[in-house]
Coordinates of C-alpha atoms in Angstrom, one line a residue:
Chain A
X43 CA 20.1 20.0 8.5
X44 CA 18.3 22.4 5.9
X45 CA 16.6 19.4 4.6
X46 CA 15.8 18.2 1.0
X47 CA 16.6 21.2 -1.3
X48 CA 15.2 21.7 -4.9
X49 CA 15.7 24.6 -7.2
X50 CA 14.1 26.5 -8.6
X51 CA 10.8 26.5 -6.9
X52 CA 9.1 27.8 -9.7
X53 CA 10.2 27.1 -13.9
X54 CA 8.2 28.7 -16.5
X55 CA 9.0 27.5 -20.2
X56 CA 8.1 27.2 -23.8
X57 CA 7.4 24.2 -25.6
X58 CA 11.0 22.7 -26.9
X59 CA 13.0 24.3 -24.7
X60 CA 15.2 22.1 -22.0
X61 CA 14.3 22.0 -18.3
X62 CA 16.9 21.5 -15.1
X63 CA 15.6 20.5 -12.0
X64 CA 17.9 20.7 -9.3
X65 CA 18.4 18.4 -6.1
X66 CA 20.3 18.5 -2.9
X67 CA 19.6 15.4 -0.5
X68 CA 19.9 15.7 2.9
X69 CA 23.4 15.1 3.6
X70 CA 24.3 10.9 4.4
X71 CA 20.8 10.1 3.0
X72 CA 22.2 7.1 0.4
X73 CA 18.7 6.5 -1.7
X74 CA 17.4 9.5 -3.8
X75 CA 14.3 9.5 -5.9
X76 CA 12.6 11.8 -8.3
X77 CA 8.8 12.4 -8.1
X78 CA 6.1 14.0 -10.5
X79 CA 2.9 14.9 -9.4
X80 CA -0.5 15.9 -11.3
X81 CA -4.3 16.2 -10.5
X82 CA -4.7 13.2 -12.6
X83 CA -2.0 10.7 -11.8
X84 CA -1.3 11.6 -8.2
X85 CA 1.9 11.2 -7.1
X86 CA 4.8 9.1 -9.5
X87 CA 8.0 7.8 -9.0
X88 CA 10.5 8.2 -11.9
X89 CA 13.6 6.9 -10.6
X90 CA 15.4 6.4 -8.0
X91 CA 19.5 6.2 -7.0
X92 CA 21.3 4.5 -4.1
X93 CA 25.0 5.6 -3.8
X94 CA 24.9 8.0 -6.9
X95 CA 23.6 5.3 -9.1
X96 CA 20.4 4.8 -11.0
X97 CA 18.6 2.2 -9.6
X98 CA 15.7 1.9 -11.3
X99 CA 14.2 4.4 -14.0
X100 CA 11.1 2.6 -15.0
X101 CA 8.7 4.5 -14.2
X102 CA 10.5 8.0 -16.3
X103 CA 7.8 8.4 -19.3
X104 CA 10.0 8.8 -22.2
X105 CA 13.4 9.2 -23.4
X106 CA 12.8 13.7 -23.4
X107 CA 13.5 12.5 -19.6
X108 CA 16.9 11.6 -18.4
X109 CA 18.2 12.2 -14.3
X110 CA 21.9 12.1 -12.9
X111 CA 23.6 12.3 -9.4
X112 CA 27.3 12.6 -10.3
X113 CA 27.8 12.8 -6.6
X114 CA 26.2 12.0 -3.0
X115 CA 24.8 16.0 -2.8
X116 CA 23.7 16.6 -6.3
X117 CA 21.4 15.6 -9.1
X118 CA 19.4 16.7 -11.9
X119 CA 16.6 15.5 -14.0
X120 CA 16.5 16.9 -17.4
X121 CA 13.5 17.6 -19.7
X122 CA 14.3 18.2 -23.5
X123 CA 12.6 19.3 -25.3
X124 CA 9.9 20.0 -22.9
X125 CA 6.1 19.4 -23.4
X126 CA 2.7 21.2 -21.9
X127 CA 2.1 17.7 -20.6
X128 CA 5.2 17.6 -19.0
X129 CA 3.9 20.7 -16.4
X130 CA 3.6 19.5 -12.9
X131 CA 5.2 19.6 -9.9
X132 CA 8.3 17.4 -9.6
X133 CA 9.5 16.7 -6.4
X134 CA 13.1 15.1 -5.3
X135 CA 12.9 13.2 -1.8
X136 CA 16.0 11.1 -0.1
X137 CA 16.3 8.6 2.8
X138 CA 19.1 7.1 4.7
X139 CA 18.2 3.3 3.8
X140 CA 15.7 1.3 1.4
X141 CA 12.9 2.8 3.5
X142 CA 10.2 4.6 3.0
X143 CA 7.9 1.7 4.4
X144 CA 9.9 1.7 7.9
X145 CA 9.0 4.0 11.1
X146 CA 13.0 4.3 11.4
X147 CA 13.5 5.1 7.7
X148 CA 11.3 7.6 5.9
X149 CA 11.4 9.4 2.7
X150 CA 12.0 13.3 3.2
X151 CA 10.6 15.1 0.5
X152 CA 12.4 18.4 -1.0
X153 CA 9.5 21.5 -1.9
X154 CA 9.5 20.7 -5.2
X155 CA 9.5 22.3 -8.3
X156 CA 6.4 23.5 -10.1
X157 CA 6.9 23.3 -14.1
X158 CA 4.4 25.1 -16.4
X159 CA 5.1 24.1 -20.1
X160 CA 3.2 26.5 -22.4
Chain B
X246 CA 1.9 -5.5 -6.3
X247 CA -0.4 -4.7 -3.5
X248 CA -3.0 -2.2 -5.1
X249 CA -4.4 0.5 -2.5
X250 CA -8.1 1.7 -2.8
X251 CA -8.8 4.7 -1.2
X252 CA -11.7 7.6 -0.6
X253 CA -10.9 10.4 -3.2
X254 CA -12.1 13.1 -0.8
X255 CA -13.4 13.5 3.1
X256 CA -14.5 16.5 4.4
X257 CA -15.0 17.1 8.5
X258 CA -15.1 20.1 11.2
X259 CA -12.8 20.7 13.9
X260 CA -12.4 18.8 16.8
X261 CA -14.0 15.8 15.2
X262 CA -12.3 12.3 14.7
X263 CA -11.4 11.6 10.9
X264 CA -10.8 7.9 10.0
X265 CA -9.3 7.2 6.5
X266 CA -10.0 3.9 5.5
X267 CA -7.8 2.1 2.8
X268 CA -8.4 -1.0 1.4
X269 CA -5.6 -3.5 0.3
X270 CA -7.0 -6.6 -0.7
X271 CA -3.8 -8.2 -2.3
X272 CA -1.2 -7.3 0.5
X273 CA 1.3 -9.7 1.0
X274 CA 3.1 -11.1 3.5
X275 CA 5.7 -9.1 4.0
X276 CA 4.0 -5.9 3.2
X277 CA 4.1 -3.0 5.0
X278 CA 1.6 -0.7 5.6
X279 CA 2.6 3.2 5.8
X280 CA 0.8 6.5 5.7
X281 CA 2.3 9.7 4.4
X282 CA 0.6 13.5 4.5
X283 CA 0.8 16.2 2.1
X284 CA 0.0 19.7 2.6
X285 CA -0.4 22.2 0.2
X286 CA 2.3 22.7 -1.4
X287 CA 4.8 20.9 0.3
X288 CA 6.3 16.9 -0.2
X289 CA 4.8 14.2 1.4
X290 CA 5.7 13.6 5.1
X291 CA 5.9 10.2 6.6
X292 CA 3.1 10.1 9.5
X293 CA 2.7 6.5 10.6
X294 CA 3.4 3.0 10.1
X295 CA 2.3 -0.7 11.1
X296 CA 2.3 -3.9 10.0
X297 CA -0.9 -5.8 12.3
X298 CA -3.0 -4.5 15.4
X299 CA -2.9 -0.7 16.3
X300 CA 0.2 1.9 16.0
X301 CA -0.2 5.0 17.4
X302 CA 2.0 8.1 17.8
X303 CA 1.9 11.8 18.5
X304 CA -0.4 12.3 15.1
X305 CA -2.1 9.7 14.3
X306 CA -3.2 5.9 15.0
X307 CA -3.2 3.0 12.4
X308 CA -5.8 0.2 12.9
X309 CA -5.1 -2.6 10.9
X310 CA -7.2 -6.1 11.3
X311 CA -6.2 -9.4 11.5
X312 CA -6.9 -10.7 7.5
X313 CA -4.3 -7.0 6.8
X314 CA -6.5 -6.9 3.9
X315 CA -7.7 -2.9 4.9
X316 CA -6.5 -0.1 7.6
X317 CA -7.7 2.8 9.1
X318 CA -5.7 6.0 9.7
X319 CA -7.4 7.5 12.3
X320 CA -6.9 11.2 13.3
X321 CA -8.6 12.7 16.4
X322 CA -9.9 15.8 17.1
X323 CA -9.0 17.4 13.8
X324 CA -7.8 21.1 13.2
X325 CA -7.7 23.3 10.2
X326 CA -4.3 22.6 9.8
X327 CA -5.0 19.1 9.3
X328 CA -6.0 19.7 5.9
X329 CA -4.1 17.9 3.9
X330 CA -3.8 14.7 1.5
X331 CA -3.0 11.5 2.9
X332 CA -1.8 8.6 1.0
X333 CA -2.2 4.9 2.1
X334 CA 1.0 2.4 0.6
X335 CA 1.7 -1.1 1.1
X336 CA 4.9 -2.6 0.1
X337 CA 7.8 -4.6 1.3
X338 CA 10.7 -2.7 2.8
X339 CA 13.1 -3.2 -0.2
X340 CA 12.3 -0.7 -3.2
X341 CA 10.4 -1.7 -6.5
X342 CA 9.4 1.1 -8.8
X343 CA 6.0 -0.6 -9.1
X344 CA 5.4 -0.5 -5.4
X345 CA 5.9 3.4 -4.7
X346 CA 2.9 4.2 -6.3
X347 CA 1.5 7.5 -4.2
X348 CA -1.5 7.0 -6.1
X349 CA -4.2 10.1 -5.6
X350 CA -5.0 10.0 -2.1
X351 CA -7.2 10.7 -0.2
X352 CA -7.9 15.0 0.2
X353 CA -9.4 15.8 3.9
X354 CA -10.8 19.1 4.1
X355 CA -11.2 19.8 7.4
X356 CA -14.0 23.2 8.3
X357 CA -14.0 25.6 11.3

């Protein structure tokens, strides 16, 4: 399996413009999650799906963000408009059960995306 | 929501043993206790996991006491390449947005 796969790697924006990230889970993996990272806040979870649907999308900062997985191999999280606060790198990660805590059951994280908002 | 306290940064030289130590004073009973590592510029990577005494695999061991209340990754004889960040989480197999908190981690810089 080619593993977790995000596109692009690399997105360079203006301020207001919209933003696509891009997600393919490994395939059979039925939890996906969404992931920002920074210097300052470490790694965050924004929300996560089991079986194509949102689970929980708590932890997304603001309504500029919205995520979808209209099926079991593809999903998106959106920016717009998108903010210079809003650079960091986002990565997408999936896992077969509600893992992630279990030896048997991990979390496999895509490469992520790196977002620079000017 | 068991909070995680870890060292920001640890520095060491090859072939030296590296132990992390993470504190988790308000871990619960059916916590878990799980390490994950991140190199640069890559996701995290699940490394180990345990739930009481001592786990150890191909990469790492995971000392945990009885009271569960801290742990210690443990990493022996440590190469360049084990530069990396490594996180320390605590939470209950079942997901809660509150719980997968990657926090900062810890950033080992490991010299020649």
């Amino acid at each position: 399996d080619a593993g977790v796969i995000q596109s692009p790697r690399h997105e360079v924006t203006e301020m207001g413009q919209e933003v696509t990230l891009r997600c393919k889970p490994i395939s059979g993996h039925d939890y996906l999650f969404w992931y920002r990272q920074t210097m300052m806040r470490g790694l965050e979870l924004l929300i996560y799906f089991n079986n194509n649907v949102p689970i929980d999308d708590s932890g997304m900062p603001e309504d500029r963000f919205s995520a979808k997985m209209p099926n079991a191999s593809f999903s998106t999280l959106k920016i717009q408009p998108s903010e210079p606060r809003d650079s960091a790198v986002y990565f997408c990660a999936s896992s077969l059960l509600a893992g992630g805590y279990s030896s048997t059951d991990t979390q496999y994280f895509g490469p992520g995306t790196r977002l620079t908002v000017l | 929501l068991a909070k995680t306290t870890q060292p920001i940064s640890m520095d060491s030289y090859e072939g030296q043993e590296v132990n992390i130590t993470c504190s988790h004073n308000n871990i619960a009973t059916n916590d878990y206790i799980t390490w994950y590592q991140q190199f640069p510029s890559q996701g995290p990577r699940f490394i180990i996991q345990g739930y009481k005494t001592k786990v150890t695999n191909e990469v790492a061991s995971l000392f945990i006491p009885a009271d569960r209340k801290s742990s210690t990754l443990s990493l022996p004889r440590v190469s360049l390449s084990d530069t990396a960040v490594y996180y320390c989480l605590v939470g209950p197999p079942e997901y809660n947005t509150d719980k997968l908190i990657f926090g900062t981690g810890t950033r080992l810089q490991v010299f020649p």
